[in-house]
Coordinates of C-alpha atoms in Angstrom, one line a residue:
M140 CA 0.0 0.0 0.0
T141 CA 1.2 3.5 -0.8
L142 CA 0.9 6.4 1.6
E143 CA -2.1 7.6 -0.3
D144 CA -3.8 4.2 0.1
F145 CA -3.4 4.4 3.8
L146 CA -4.8 8.0 3.8
K147 CA -7.9 6.7 1.8
R148 CA -8.3 3.8 4.2
H149 CA -8.2 5.9 7.3
A150 CA -10.6 8.5 5.7
A151 CA -13.1 5.6 5.4
L152 CA -12.5 3.8 8.7
S153 CA -11.5 6.8 11.0
A154 CA -13.2 9.6 9.2
D155 CA -13.5 12.0 12.1
K156 CA -10.1 11.4 13.7
P157 CA -7.7 14.4 13.5
A158 CA -5.0 13.8 10.9
V159 CA -3.4 17.2 11.0
V160 CA -3.5 20.0 13.5
C161 CA -1.8 23.3 12.4
A162 CA -2.3 27.0 12.3
E163 CA -5.1 26.5 9.7
G164 CA -7.1 24.4 12.1
V165 CA -7.9 20.8 12.7
F166 CA -8.3 18.5 9.6
T167 CA -9.8 15.1 10.0
Y168 CA -8.7 12.1 7.9
S169 CA -11.9 12.5 5.8
Q170 CA -11.2 16.2 5.3
L171 CA -7.6 15.7 4.4
Y172 CA -8.3 13.0 1.9
S173 CA -11.1 15.1 0.3
L174 CA -8.7 18.1 0.1
A175 CA -6.1 15.9 -1.6
E176 CA -8.6 14.6 -4.1
G177 CA -9.7 18.2 -4.9
Y178 CA -6.1 19.3 -5.5
A179 CA -5.5 16.2 -7.7
E180 CA -8.4 17.0 -9.9
A181 CA -7.3 20.6 -10.3
M182 CA -3.8 19.5 -11.2
R183 CA -5.1 17.0 -13.7
S184 CA -7.1 19.8 -15.3
D185 CA -4.0 21.9 -15.4
G186 CA -2.3 19.2 -17.4
V187 CA -0.1 17.5 -14.9
K188 CA 1.2 14.2 -16.4
P189 CA 2.4 11.0 -14.8
H190 CA 6.2 10.9 -14.1
S191 CA 6.5 14.7 -14.4
A192 CA 7.7 17.1 -11.7
V193 CA 5.3 19.2 -9.7
V194 CA 6.9 22.0 -7.7
V195 CA 5.1 22.8 -4.4
R196 CA 6.0 25.2 -1.5
A197 CA 6.4 23.1 1.6
T198 CA 4.4 25.4 3.9
P199 CA 3.8 24.1 7.5
S200 CA 0.2 23.3 6.7
A201 CA -2.4 20.7 5.9
H202 CA -2.8 22.3 2.5
F203 CA 0.8 21.5 1.6
L204 CA 0.3 17.8 2.7
A205 CA -2.9 17.6 0.6
R206 CA -1.0 18.9 -2.4
Y207 CA 1.8 16.4 -1.7
F208 CA -0.6 13.5 -1.6
A209 CA -2.4 14.8 -4.7
V210 CA 0.8 14.8 -6.7
H211 CA 1.3 11.1 -5.8
M212 CA -2.3 10.3 -6.7
L213 CA -1.5 11.5 -10.2
D214 CA 1.6 9.3 -10.3
A215 CA 3.7 12.4 -10.6
V216 CA 6.8 13.5 -8.7
C217 CA 6.5 16.1 -5.9
V218 CA 9.3 18.7 -5.6
P219 CA 8.9 20.4 -2.2
M220 CA 10.6 23.8 -2.0
P221 CA 11.2 25.9 1.1
A222 CA 8.0 27.6 2.4
D223 CA 9.5 31.1 1.7
A224 CA 10.8 30.3 -1.8
A225 CA 10.4 33.3 -4.1
D226 CA 8.2 33.1 -7.2
A227 CA 11.3 33.4 -9.4
D228 CA 12.8 30.4 -7.7
I229 CA 9.7 28.4 -8.3
D230 CA 9.6 29.4 -11.9
A231 CA 13.3 28.5 -12.4
M232 CA 12.8 25.1 -10.8
N233 CA 9.7 24.4 -13.0
A234 CA 11.8 25.3 -16.1
R235 CA 14.7 23.2 -15.0
L236 CA 12.6 20.1 -14.5
A237 CA 10.1 20.6 -17.4
D238 CA 11.7 18.1 -19.8
I239 CA 12.6 15.3 -17.3
R240 CA 10.5 12.2 -17.3
F241 CA 11.1 10.4 -14.0
P242 CA 11.2 6.6 -13.4
A243 CA 7.8 4.9 -12.8
D244 CA 8.7 4.3 -9.1
A245 CA 9.7 8.0 -8.4
A246 CA 7.7 9.8 -5.8
D247 CA 9.7 12.9 -4.6
L248 CA 12.6 15.0 -5.6
L249 CA 14.3 16.4 -2.5
F250 CA 17.2 18.9 -2.5
T251 CA 19.8 18.5 0.2
S252 CA 21.5 21.9 0.2
G253 CA 19.4 24.6 -1.5
T254 CA 17.0 24.5 -4.4
T255 CA 18.3 27.2 -6.8
G256 CA 21.0 27.4 -9.4
N257 CA 22.5 23.9 -10.1
A258 CA 21.8 22.3 -6.8
K259 CA 21.6 18.5 -7.0
G260 CA 18.3 16.8 -6.1
V261 CA 17.7 13.3 -4.7
V262 CA 15.0 11.2 -6.4
V263 CA 13.1 9.3 -3.6
S264 CA 11.1 6.2 -4.7
K265 CA 7.6 5.1 -3.6
R266 CA 9.4 2.0 -2.3
A267 CA 11.7 4.1 -0.2
I268 CA 8.7 5.9 1.4
T269 CA 7.2 2.6 2.4
A270 CA 10.5 1.2 3.6
N271 CA 11.2 4.3 5.7
A272 CA 7.7 4.1 7.3
E273 CA 8.2 0.5 8.2
N274 CA 11.7 1.2 9.5
L275 CA 10.4 3.9 11.9
I276 CA 7.3 2.0 13.0
G277 CA 9.4 -1.1 13.7
S278 CA 12.2 0.6 15.6
Q279 CA 10.6 3.5 17.4
G280 CA 7.4 4.2 19.4
F281 CA 5.0 5.1 16.6
S282 CA 1.4 3.9 17.1
A283 CA -2.1 5.0 16.1
Q284 CA -2.2 7.1 19.3
T285 CA 1.0 9.1 18.4
Q286 CA 0.7 12.9 18.4
F287 CA 3.8 13.8 16.3
I288 CA 4.9 17.4 16.5
V289 CA 6.6 18.5 13.2
N290 CA 8.7 21.6 13.7
G291 CA 11.2 21.5 10.8
P292 CA 11.0 22.2 7.1
L293 CA 8.8 19.7 5.2
N294 CA 11.0 19.9 2.2
H295 CA 13.7 18.1 4.2
I296 CA 13.8 14.3 4.9
G297 CA 14.1 14.9 8.7
S298 CA 10.5 16.2 9.0
L299 CA 8.9 14.8 5.8
S300 CA 9.9 11.2 6.7
K301 CA 7.8 11.5 9.9
V302 CA 4.7 12.0 7.8
Y303 CA 5.2 8.4 6.4
P304 CA 4.6 6.4 9.7
V305 CA 2.0 8.8 11.0
I306 CA -0.3 8.6 8.0
S307 CA 0.4 4.8 7.6
L308 CA -0.8 4.2 11.2
G309 CA -3.7 6.8 11.2
A310 CA -2.0 8.9 13.9
T311 CA -2.0 12.7 14.2
L312 CA 0.5 15.3 12.9
R313 CA 0.8 18.5 14.8
I314 CA 2.6 21.1 12.7
I315 CA 4.2 24.2 14.1
D316 CA 6.3 26.8 12.2
G317 CA 9.8 26.0 13.4
M318 CA 11.3 26.3 16.9
K319 CA 11.8 30.1 17.0
D320 CA 8.8 30.3 19.2
I321 CA 9.5 27.9 22.1
N322 CA 6.1 28.6 23.6
A323 CA 4.4 27.2 20.4
F324 CA 6.2 23.9 20.9
F325 CA 5.2 23.5 24.5
C326 CA 1.6 24.6 23.7
A327 CA 1.5 21.8 21.1
V328 CA 2.7 19.3 23.7
D329 CA 0.1 20.5 26.2
D330 CA -2.6 20.4 23.6
A331 CA -1.8 16.9 22.6
G332 CA -1.8 15.8 26.2
C333 CA -0.1 12.4 25.9
H334 CA 1.7 10.1 23.4
V335 CA 3.7 13.0 22.1
A336 CA 6.6 12.4 19.8
T337 CA 8.8 14.8 17.8
F338 CA 12.0 15.2 15.8
L339 CA 14.5 17.8 17.0
V340 CA 17.9 18.7 15.6
P341 CA 20.6 18.9 18.2
A342 CA 20.6 22.7 18.0
A343 CA 16.9 22.7 19.0
I344 CA 17.5 20.3 21.9
H345 CA 20.4 22.5 23.1
M346 CA 18.1 25.5 23.0
L347 CA 15.3 23.8 25.0
L348 CA 17.8 22.5 27.6
T349 CA 19.3 26.0 27.9
L350 CA 16.3 28.3 27.7
A351 CA 13.4 26.2 28.9
H352 CA 14.7 23.4 31.1
S353 CA 12.0 23.5 33.7
R354 CA 9.2 23.4 31.0
L355 CA 10.9 20.5 29.4
V356 CA 11.1 18.5 32.6
A357 CA 7.4 19.1 33.1
C358 CA 6.8 17.2 29.8
D359 CA 8.1 13.9 31.2
G360 CA 5.3 11.5 31.0
K361 CA 3.7 13.3 28.1
I362 CA 6.5 12.6 25.6
D363 CA 6.8 9.0 24.4
F364 CA 9.9 9.7 22.3
I365 CA 12.2 12.3 20.7
E366 CA 14.3 11.5 17.7
T367 CA 17.4 13.5 16.8
G368 CA 19.7 13.4 13.8
S369 CA 20.9 15.6 10.9
A370 CA 24.0 16.5 13.0
P371 CA 25.9 15.0 15.9
I372 CA 24.5 15.6 19.4
S373 CA 27.0 16.3 22.2
R374 CA 27.3 13.9 25.1
P375 CA 26.5 16.6 27.6
D376 CA 23.3 17.4 25.9
M377 CA 22.5 13.7 25.6
L378 CA 22.9 13.3 29.3
A379 CA 21.0 16.4 30.1
L380 CA 18.1 15.3 28.0
C381 CA 18.0 11.9 29.6
Q382 CA 17.8 13.5 33.0
A383 CA 15.1 15.9 31.9
L384 CA 12.9 13.2 30.3
P385 CA 13.8 9.9 32.2
S386 CA 10.6 8.1 31.0
A387 CA 11.0 8.9 27.3
C388 CA 12.8 7.0 24.6
L389 CA 15.5 9.3 23.1
F390 CA 16.6 8.2 19.7
N391 CA 19.8 9.1 17.9
T392 CA 19.3 8.2 14.2
Y393 CA 21.5 7.7 11.2
A394 CA 19.7 8.9 8.0
S395 CA 20.2 11.0 4.9
T396 CA 18.2 12.0 1.9
E397 CA 20.2 9.6 -0.2
T398 CA 20.1 6.5 2.1
G399 CA 16.8 7.0 3.9
I400 CA 16.6 6.0 7.6
I401 CA 19.1 3.3 8.4
T402 CA 19.8 2.9 12.1
T403 CA 18.6 4.2 15.5
Y404 CA 19.8 4.0 19.1
N405 CA 17.8 4.8 22.3
F406 CA 20.5 6.7 24.2
N407 CA 18.2 6.8 27.3
D408 CA 19.4 3.3 28.0
G409 CA 21.5 4.0 31.1
H410 CA 24.7 4.1 29.1
T411 CA 24.3 7.1 26.7
V412 CA 27.1 6.1 24.3
A413 CA 28.3 9.1 22.4
G414 CA 28.6 8.7 18.7
C415 CA 26.4 5.6 18.7
L416 CA 23.6 5.4 16.2
G417 CA 22.4 1.9 16.8
K418 CA 21.5 -1.1 14.8
T419 CA 20.1 -1.3 11.3
M420 CA 16.3 -1.1 10.8
L421 CA 14.0 -3.6 9.1
N422 CA 14.6 -2.5 5.5
A423 CA 18.2 -1.3 5.8
K424 CA 21.7 -2.7 5.9
L425 CA 25.1 -1.2 6.3
R426 CA 28.8 -2.1 6.1
I427 CA 32.1 -0.2 6.4
N428 CA 34.3 -0.1 3.4
A429 CA 38.1 -0.3 3.1
D430 CA 38.4 3.5 3.5
G431 CA 36.4 3.5 6.7
C432 CA 33.3 5.0 5.2
V433 CA 29.7 3.9 5.8
E434 CA 28.0 2.1 2.9
C435 CA 24.2 1.6 3.0
G436 CA 21.8 -0.9 1.3
G437 CA 18.2 -1.8 1.4
G438 CA 14.8 -0.5 0.2
S439 CA 15.2 3.0 1.4
L440 CA 18.0 4.0 -0.9
L441 CA 17.6 6.8 -3.5
L442 CA 16.7 6.1 -7.2
G443 CA 19.1 8.7 -8.5
Y444 CA 20.0 12.4 -8.8
V445 CA 18.9 15.4 -10.8
D446 CA 22.0 17.4 -11.5
G447 CA 21.1 20.6 -13.3
S448 CA 18.4 19.4 -15.7
Q449 CA 20.0 16.0 -16.1
L450 CA 18.6 12.8 -14.5
I451 CA 21.3 10.5 -13.3
T452 CA 20.2 7.0 -12.1
D453 CA 23.5 5.2 -12.0
V454 CA 24.5 6.2 -8.5
L455 CA 24.9 2.9 -6.7
T456 CA 27.7 0.5 -6.8
R457 CA 27.2 -2.6 -8.9
D458 CA 26.0 -4.7 -6.0
G459 CA 23.4 -2.2 -4.8
W460 CA 25.3 -0.3 -2.0
F461 CA 25.5 3.5 -1.7
T462 CA 28.8 4.9 -0.4
T463 CA 28.5 7.8 2.0
R464 CA 31.3 10.2 3.1
D465 CA 30.6 9.4 6.7
R466 CA 33.4 7.6 8.6
G467 CA 32.3 4.9 11.1
S468 CA 32.7 1.5 12.6
V469 CA 30.5 -1.3 13.8
D470 CA 30.9 -2.4 17.5
S471 CA 30.6 -5.8 19.1
E472 CA 26.8 -5.3 19.5
Q473 CA 26.5 -4.5 15.7
R474 CA 25.8 -0.9 16.4
L475 CA 27.0 1.9 14.1
M476 CA 29.5 4.2 15.7
L477 CA 30.0 7.4 13.7
A478 CA 33.3 9.2 13.6
G479 CA 32.4 12.3 11.5
R480 CA 32.6 13.2 7.8
A481 CA 35.6 12.2 5.7
D482 CA 35.3 15.7 4.1
D483 CA 35.6 17.4 7.5
I484 CA 38.9 15.9 8.5
I485 CA 41.6 18.5 9.1
N486 CA 45.3 17.8 8.3
V487 CA 47.5 19.4 11.0
G488 CA 51.2 18.8 10.6
G489 CA 50.6 15.5 8.9
F490 CA 48.1 14.4 11.5
N491 CA 44.4 13.9 10.7
V492 CA 42.1 15.6 13.2
D493 CA 38.4 15.0 13.5
P494 CA 36.8 18.4 14.5
L495 CA 34.0 16.5 16.1
E496 CA 36.4 15.1 18.7
V497 CA 37.7 18.5 19.6
E498 CA 34.2 20.0 19.8
S499 CA 33.0 17.2 22.0
V500 CA 35.8 17.8 24.5
A501 CA 35.3 21.6 24.4
M502 CA 31.5 21.2 25.1
S503 CA 32.4 19.6 28.5
F504 CA 34.1 22.9 29.5
P505 CA 31.9 25.0 31.9
D506 CA 29.6 27.6 30.3
I507 CA 30.3 26.8 26.6
S508 CA 27.0 26.9 24.8
E509 CA 28.3 25.7 21.4
C510 CA 31.4 25.6 19.4
I511 CA 33.0 24.7 16.0
C512 CA 36.5 23.6 15.2
V513 CA 37.8 24.8 11.8
P514 CA 41.3 25.2 10.2
F515 CA 43.1 28.4 9.6
S516 CA 46.3 29.2 7.8
H517 CA 49.2 30.0 10.1
P518 CA 52.3 31.8 8.7
V519 CA 54.7 29.5 10.5
V520 CA 53.2 26.0 11.0
G521 CA 50.7 26.1 8.0
N522 CA 47.4 24.5 8.7
A523 CA 46.3 25.0 12.3
L524 CA 43.1 24.6 14.4
K525 CA 40.8 27.4 15.5
L526 CA 37.9 26.9 18.0
I527 CA 35.0 29.4 17.7
V528 CA 33.0 29.4 20.9
V529 CA 29.6 30.7 22.0
M530 CA 29.3 31.2 25.7
R531 CA 26.2 30.9 27.9
Q532 CA 24.6 34.2 28.7
G533 CA 26.6 36.2 31.2
A534 CA 29.7 33.9 31.0
S535 CA 33.1 35.0 29.8
L536 CA 35.7 33.0 27.9
D537 CA 39.0 32.2 29.6
Q538 CA 41.0 31.1 26.5
R539 CA 44.0 29.8 28.5
A540 CA 41.8 27.8 30.9
L541 CA 40.0 26.3 27.9
A542 CA 43.2 25.4 26.1
R543 CA 44.6 23.7 29.2
F544 CA 41.3 21.8 29.7
I545 CA 41.4 20.5 26.1
A546 CA 45.1 19.6 26.3
S547 CA 44.3 17.5 29.4
K548 CA 41.8 15.4 27.4
I549 CA 43.3 14.8 23.9
E550 CA 46.6 14.6 22.1
R551 CA 48.7 17.8 21.7
H552 CA 48.2 18.1 17.9
K553 CA 44.5 18.2 18.4
V554 CA 44.5 21.2 20.7
P555 CA 43.4 24.4 18.9
M556 CA 46.0 27.1 18.5
R557 CA 43.5 30.0 18.3
Y558 CA 40.2 30.7 20.1
E559 CA 37.5 33.2 19.1
L560 CA 34.3 34.3 20.8
A561 CA 31.1 34.5 18.7
S562 CA 27.5 35.5 19.5
Q563 CA 26.2 32.6 17.4
L564 CA 27.4 30.0 14.9
L565 CA 26.5 29.7 11.3
R566 CA 24.1 26.9 10.5
T567 CA 22.5 25.4 7.4
F568 CA 18.7 25.5 6.9
N569 CA 18.3 22.1 8.7
G570 CA 20.3 23.0 11.8
K571 CA 23.8 21.6 10.9
L572 CA 26.9 23.6 11.6
N573 CA 27.8 25.3 8.3
R574 CA 31.4 24.2 8.1
K575 CA 31.7 25.1 4.4
A576 CA 30.9 28.7 5.3
Y577 CA 33.8 28.9 7.7
L578 CA 36.2 27.2 5.3
Q579 CA 35.4 29.9 2.7
T580 CA 36.8 32.5 5.2
V581 CA 40.1 30.6 5.8

């Protein structure tokens, strides 16, 4: 069954059950399905053809979801763009994709880092949507009673993938417009009452722990589980979240647009293993290649890429595995242990330094809110390390004390030579530290 088959089924069997709660109001399964059918008919009248691209603004709304389902009902490919995309960007994307005929199994085209110019899009299959739904249902706490709060952009796999299990099970989506308004998040939790679940990027978790700790603690018993991913979460934040929500499952998940959702680990297990992303899910498999990089297989993999206006479907190795740039290992319990991106490794005096290791140590220093380790060009030693630090409100940075602390925890060549104070760090649209932006200034 496709996602739309499940929507139709729940519209018949649970017609009055809330499917989506958002700023537009409450939409039952019957209303959401009828809305999707209406959009499908309008698109058909406008000449939308099977296997063609349909560009849609991914607004935080039931109407976006109805359009998303409608595109699939027509056997076309949905291309969600940011909610604030300009008309010119929409027009440019439509022109770029106008002549592409997608494979019969194609469902979505998702862009991983921007949707203008020559950005590369990932073709997601109908099979992958089903596989991802089954992966999440089988490995996390999704049920028909789940009240899932979506707070991220619905043009990104982190949030969009949560639509899959919720609609498959006939649960309820509660959509809020990002995490800038913390009160809106807690209002959504209170309104749901119980069986709450959500996906939060590490930056959002850190914000809640720092700015709204007591309110978060009050949610224990209401929240069934929280999933995080998209970027590494620090061990101090992992421990703090476990202490704030002792009765919740807290999942650290390995996923990407290209691979789908591969592994997950409940770090509220009494051990809280940093860097652990758990065991493979039902429709996923992984291995570590000779270069130490993670390779993924299974039903959740991409179909191909769109690069410029060119469709490229030959992206897998010959035996059906996709090679990532993530470095990792598999421990004795068959859990994936991630060690950062191969592209992020910094060569310092012939030694390879993983910036995540430096950042993890620094985050244990008192009053550091967040940090990023990047290279800089030194006139004497060449490539050297710089740590950019954001301090908690009211705290000051003692550079010498921080350097001594880091030096007591890791090897000498991994200790940054320079320290800078910043009011905030640059991040990508989905909450990851924007390392490329800092490299451009080196």
